[in-house]
CSV table of C-alpha atoms in Angstrom, one decimal:
chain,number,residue,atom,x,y,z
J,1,UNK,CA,110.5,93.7,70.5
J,2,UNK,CA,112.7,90.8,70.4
J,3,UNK,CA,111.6,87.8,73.0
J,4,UNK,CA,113.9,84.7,73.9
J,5,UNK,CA,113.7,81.2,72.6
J,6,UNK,CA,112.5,79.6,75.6
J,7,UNK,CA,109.6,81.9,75.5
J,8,UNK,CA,106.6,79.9,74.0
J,9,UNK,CA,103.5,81.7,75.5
J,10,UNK,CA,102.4,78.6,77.2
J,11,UNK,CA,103.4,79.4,80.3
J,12,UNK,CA,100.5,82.3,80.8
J,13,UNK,CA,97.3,81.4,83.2
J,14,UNK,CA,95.2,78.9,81.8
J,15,UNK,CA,92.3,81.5,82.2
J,16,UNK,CA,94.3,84.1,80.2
J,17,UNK,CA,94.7,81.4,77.4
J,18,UNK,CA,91.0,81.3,77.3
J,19,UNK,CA,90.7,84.8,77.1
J,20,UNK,CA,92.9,84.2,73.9
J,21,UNK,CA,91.0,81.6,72.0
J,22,UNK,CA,88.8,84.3,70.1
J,23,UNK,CA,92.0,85.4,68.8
J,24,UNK,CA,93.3,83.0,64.8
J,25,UNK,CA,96.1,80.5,66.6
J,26,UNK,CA,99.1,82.5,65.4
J,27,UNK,CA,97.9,85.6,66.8
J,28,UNK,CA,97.3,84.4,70.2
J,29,UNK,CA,100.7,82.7,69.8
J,30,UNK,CA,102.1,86.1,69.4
J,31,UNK,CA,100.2,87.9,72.3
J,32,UNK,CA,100.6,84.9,74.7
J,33,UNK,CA,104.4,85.2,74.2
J,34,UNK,CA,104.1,89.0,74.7
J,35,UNK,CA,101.9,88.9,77.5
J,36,UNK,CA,104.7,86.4,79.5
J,37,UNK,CA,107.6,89.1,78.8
J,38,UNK,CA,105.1,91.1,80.9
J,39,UNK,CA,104.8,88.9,83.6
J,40,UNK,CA,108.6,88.2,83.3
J,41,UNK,CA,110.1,91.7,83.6
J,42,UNK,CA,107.1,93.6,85.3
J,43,UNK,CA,109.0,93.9,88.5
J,44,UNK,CA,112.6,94.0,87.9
J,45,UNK,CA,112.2,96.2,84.8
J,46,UNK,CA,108.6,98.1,84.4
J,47,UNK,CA,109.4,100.1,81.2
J,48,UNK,CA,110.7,96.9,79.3
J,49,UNK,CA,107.2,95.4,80.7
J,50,UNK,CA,105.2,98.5,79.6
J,51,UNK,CA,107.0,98.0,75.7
J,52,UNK,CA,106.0,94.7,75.6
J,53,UNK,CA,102.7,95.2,76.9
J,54,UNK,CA,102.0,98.2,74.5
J,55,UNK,CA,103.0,94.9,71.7
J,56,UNK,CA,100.1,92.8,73.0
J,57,UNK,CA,97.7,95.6,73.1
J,58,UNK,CA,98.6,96.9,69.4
J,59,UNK,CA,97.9,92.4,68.8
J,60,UNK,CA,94.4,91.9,70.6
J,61,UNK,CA,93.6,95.3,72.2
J,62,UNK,CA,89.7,93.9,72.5
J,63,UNK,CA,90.9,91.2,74.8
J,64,UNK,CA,90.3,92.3,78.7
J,65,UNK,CA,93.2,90.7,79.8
J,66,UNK,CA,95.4,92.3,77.4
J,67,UNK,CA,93.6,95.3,78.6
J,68,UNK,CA,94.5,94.3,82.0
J,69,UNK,CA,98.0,93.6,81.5
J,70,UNK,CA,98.7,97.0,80.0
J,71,UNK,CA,97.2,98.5,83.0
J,72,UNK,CA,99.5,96.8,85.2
J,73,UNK,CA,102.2,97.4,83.2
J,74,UNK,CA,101.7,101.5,82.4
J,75,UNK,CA,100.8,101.6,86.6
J,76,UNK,CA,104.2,100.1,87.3
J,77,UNK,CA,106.0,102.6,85.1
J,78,UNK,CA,104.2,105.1,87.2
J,79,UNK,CA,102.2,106.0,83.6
J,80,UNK,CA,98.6,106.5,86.2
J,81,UNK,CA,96.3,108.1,83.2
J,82,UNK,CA,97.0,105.2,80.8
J,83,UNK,CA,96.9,102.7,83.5
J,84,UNK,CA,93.7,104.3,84.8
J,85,UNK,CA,92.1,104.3,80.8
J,86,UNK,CA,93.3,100.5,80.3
J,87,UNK,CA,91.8,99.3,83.8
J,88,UNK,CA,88.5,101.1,83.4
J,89,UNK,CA,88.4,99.3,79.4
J,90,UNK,CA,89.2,95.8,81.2
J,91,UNK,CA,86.5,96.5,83.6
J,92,UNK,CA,83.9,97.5,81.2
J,93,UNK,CA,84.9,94.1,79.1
J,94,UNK,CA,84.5,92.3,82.3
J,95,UNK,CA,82.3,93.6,84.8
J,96,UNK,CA,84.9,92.4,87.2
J,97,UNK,CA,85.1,94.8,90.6
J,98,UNK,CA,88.7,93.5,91.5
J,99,UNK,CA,90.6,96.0,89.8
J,100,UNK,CA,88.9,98.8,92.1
J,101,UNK,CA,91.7,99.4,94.3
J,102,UNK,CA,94.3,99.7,91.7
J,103,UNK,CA,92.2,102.5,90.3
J,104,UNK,CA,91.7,103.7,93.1
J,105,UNK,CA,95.7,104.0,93.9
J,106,UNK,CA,95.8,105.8,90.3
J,107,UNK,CA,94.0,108.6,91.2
J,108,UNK,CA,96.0,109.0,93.9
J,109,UNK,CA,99.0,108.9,91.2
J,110,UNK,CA,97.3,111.8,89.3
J,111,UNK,CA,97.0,113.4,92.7
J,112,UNK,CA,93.6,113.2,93.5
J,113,UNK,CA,93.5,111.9,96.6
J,114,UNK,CA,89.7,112.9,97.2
J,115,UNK,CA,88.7,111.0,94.3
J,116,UNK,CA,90.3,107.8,95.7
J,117,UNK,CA,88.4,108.1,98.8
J,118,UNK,CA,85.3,108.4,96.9
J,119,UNK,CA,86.2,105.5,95.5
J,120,UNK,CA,87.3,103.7,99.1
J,121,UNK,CA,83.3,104.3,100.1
J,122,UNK,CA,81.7,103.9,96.8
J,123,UNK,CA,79.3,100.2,96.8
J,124,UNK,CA,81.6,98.1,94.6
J,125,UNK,CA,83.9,98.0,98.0
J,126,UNK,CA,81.1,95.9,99.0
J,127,UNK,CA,81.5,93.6,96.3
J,128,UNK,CA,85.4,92.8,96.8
J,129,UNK,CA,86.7,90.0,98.0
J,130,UNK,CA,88.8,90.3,101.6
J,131,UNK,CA,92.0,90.5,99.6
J,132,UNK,CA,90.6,93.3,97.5
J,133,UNK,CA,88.9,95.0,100.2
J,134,UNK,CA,92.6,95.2,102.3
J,135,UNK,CA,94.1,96.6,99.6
J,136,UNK,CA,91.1,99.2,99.5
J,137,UNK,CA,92.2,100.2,103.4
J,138,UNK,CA,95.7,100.4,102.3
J,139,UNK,CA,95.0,102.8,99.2
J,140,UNK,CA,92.4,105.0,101.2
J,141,UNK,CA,94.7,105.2,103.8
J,142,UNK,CA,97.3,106.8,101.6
J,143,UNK,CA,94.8,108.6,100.2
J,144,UNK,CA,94.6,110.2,103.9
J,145,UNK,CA,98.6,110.3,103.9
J,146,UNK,CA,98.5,112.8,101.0
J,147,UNK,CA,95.9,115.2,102.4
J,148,UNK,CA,98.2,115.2,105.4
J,149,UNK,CA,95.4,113.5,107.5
J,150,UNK,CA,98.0,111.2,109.6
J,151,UNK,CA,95.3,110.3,112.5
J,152,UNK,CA,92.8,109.7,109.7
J,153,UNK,CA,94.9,107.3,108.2
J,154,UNK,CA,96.0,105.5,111.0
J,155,UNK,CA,92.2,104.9,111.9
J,156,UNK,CA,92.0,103.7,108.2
J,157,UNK,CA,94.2,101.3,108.9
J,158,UNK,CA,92.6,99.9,112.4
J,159,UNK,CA,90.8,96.9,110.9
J,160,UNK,CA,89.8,93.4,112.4
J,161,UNK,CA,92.5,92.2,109.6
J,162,UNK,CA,95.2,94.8,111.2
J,163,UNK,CA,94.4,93.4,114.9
J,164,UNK,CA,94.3,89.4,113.8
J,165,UNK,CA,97.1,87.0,114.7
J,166,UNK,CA,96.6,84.6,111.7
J,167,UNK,CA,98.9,85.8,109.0
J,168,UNK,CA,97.5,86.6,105.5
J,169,UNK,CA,99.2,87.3,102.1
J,170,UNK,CA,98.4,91.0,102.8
J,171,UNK,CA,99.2,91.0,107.0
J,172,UNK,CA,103.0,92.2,106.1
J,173,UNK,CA,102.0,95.0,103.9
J,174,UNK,CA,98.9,95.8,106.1
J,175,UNK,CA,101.5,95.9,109.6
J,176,UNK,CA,104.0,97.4,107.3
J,177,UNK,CA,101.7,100.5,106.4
J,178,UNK,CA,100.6,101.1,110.1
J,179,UNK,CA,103.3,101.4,111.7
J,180,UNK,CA,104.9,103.6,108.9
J,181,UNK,CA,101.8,105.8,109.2
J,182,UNK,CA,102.6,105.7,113.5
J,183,UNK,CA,105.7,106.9,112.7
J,184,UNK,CA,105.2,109.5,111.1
J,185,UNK,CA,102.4,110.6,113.0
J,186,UNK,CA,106.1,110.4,115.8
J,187,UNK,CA,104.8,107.9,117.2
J,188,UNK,CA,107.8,105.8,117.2
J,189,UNK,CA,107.2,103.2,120.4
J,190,UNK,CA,104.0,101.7,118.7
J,191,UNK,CA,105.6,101.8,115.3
J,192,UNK,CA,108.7,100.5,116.1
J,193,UNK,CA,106.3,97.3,117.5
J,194,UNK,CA,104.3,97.1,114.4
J,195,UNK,CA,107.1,96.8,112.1
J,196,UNK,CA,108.2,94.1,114.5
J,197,UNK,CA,105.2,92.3,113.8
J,198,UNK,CA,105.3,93.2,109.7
J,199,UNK,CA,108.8,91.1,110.1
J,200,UNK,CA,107.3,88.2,111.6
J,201,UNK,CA,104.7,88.3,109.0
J,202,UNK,CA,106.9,89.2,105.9
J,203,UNK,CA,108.2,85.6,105.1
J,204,UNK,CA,108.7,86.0,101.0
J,205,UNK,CA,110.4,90.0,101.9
J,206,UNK,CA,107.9,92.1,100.5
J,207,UNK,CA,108.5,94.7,102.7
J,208,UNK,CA,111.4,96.4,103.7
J,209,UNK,CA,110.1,96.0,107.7
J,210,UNK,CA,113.8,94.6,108.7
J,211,UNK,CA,115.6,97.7,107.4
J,212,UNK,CA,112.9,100.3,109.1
J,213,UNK,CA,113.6,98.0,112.7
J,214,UNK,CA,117.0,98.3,112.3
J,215,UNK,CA,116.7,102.0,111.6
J,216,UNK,CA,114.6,102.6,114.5
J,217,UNK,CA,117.2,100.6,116.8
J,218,UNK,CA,119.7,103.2,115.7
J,219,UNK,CA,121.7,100.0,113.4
J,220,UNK,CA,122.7,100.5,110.1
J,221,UNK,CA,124.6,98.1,107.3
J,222,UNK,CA,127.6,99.7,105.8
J,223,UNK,CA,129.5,98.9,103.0
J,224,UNK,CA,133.4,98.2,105.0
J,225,UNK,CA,135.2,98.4,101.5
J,226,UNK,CA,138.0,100.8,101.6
J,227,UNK,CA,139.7,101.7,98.9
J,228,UNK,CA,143.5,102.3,99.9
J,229,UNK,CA,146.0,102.3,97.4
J,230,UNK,CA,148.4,102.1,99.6
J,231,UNK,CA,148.0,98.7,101.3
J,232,UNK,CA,147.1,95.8,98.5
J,233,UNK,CA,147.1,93.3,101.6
J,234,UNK,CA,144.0,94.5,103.3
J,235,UNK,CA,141.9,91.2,103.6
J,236,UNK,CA,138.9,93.2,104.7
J,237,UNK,CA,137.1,93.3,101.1
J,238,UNK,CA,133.6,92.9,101.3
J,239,UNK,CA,132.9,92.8,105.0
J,240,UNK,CA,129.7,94.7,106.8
J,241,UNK,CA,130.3,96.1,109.7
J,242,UNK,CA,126.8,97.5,111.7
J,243,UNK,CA,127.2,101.7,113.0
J,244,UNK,CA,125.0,103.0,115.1
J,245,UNK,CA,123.0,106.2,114.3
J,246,UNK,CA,119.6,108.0,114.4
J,247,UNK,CA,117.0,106.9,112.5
J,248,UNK,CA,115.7,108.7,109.4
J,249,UNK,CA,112.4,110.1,108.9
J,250,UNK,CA,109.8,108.5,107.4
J,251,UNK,CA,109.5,107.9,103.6
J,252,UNK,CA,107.3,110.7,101.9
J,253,UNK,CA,104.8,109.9,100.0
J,254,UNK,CA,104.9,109.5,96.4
J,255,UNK,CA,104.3,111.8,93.9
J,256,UNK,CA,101.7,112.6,91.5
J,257,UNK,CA,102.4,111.8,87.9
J,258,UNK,CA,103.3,115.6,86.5
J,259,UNK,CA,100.9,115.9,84.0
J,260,UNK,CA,97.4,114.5,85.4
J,261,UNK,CA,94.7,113.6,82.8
J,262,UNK,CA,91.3,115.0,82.3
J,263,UNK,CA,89.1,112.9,85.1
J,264,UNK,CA,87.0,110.7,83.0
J,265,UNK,CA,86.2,108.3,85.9
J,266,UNK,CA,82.5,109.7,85.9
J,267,UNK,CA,80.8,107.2,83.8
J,268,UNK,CA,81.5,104.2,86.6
J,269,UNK,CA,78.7,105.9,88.5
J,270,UNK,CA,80.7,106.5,92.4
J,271,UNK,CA,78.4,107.2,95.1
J,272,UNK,CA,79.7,108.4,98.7
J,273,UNK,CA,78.8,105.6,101.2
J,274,UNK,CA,80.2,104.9,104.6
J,275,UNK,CA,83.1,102.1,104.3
J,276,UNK,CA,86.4,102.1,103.9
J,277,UNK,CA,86.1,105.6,103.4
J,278,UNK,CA,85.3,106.3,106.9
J,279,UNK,CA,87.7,107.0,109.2
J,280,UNK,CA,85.8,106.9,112.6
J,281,UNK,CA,87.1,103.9,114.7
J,282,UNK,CA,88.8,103.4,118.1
J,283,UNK,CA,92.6,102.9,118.0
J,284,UNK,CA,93.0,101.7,122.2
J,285,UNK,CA,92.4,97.9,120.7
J,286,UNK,CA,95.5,97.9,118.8
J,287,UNK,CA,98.0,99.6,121.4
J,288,UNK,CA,100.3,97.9,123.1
């Protein structure tokens, strides 16, 4: 795959350039420059991620990072049994607990919720960091959401993090998934609050919190361009003009890639414990 000029390979993490120093100096040229094309298009466009990705693995596929990479890249194409097999290869290389969650959310992809929840109680919870054990909450929780266990996901999400003023990098996505879960458990007075609170939070807009507020205030952005072939002198082109109407219902949740893979998650050794898992809790600190 072709990859621009400006495109040298330095500009991947220091530690991921470490990772590459096993590799003869023109081959780690090649997967370095690879590996940024991942970084660069991973968002905006996931498949030309994943081909670039599938590039570096074909280069160095005994590289975790390159392992790791892939995964991210197959999970954003929404490709959950290859993401799953590269993240569990990385993780054997490794020994590093921190992609947990991210499995976790690809069993959920493969729709197997109850797997992910074994996962969301299993010991290596224990061993994330805060970051990595929000982001355990927020997968277990939609875990719940698939099952159709609305009040078991809410209490999920209930959380010292969830109740804490001080503002995180995951408080927006952590408000954001409450109060979408409160709504559509119809509880629309505390979620409309809670997305309120994911806005003040979302500073970099990782959420959509400012649409679902508007929403919920009946207030919706409309395109005002009218066409009329009749009248050339309309100066209204490109205006917005805000309608009122009825908020929509909440977003389902996604679904499972079509053709789930044989589970071959039992090697990693998952034991039911009592963590994240468990949804016993008391909501009345959060209301209001």
């Amino acid at each position: 795959m072709p990859i621009p000029d400006d495109v040298t390979g330095d500009e991947i993490d220091k530690d991921v350039k470490q990772e590459l120093q096993s590799l003869p100096k023109g081959l780690a040229e090649d997967v370095s420059r690879n590996l940024v094309m991942v970084a660069r298009l991973i968002d905006e466009d996931p498949e030309g991620a994943y081909g670039y990705s599938r590039v570096a693995l074909r280069l160095a596929s005994r590289v975790a990072a390159v392992r790791e990479a892939a995964g991210f890249a197959a999970y954003a194409s929404q490709k959950y049994s290859e993401a799953l097999a590269e993240f569990r290869a990385a993780r054997r290389m490794t020994g590093n607990v921190d992609l947990w969650p991210v499995m976790a959310d690809c069993e959920r992809g493969l729709g197997r919720p109850e797997k992910a929840l074994d996962m969301a109680g299993a010991p290596e919870v224990q061993k994330l960091d805060k970051a990595g054990q929000v982001e355990m909450r927020l997968v277990a929780a939609g875990a719940r959401r698939d099952m159709d266990q609305l009040d078991a996901a809410i209490v999920t999400l209930q959380s010292p993090e969830l109740a804490s003023n001080s503002v995180q990098p995951w408080t927006a996505r952590l408000r954001y998934a409450y109060a979408d879960a409160l709504l559509a458990a119809g509880r629309e007075g505390e979620a409309r609050e809670w997305f309120a609170k994911a806005v003040e939070s979302d500073k970099d807009g990782s959420t959509d919190a400012s649409d679902r507020l508007a929403e919920l205030d009946g207030v919706e952005f409309v395109d005002a361009l009218v066409e009329d072939d009749t009248d050339t002198d309309s100066d209204s082109d490109g205006d917005v003009e805000v309608v009122n109407s009825e908020a929509p219902e909440a977003k389902s949740a996604p679904e499972a890639e079509s053709e789930p893979a044989e589970d071959s998650i039992d090697d990693d050794g998952l034991d039911d414990v009592d963590d994240v898992g468990d949804v016993d809790g008391d909501e009345d600190d959060l209301k209001g």
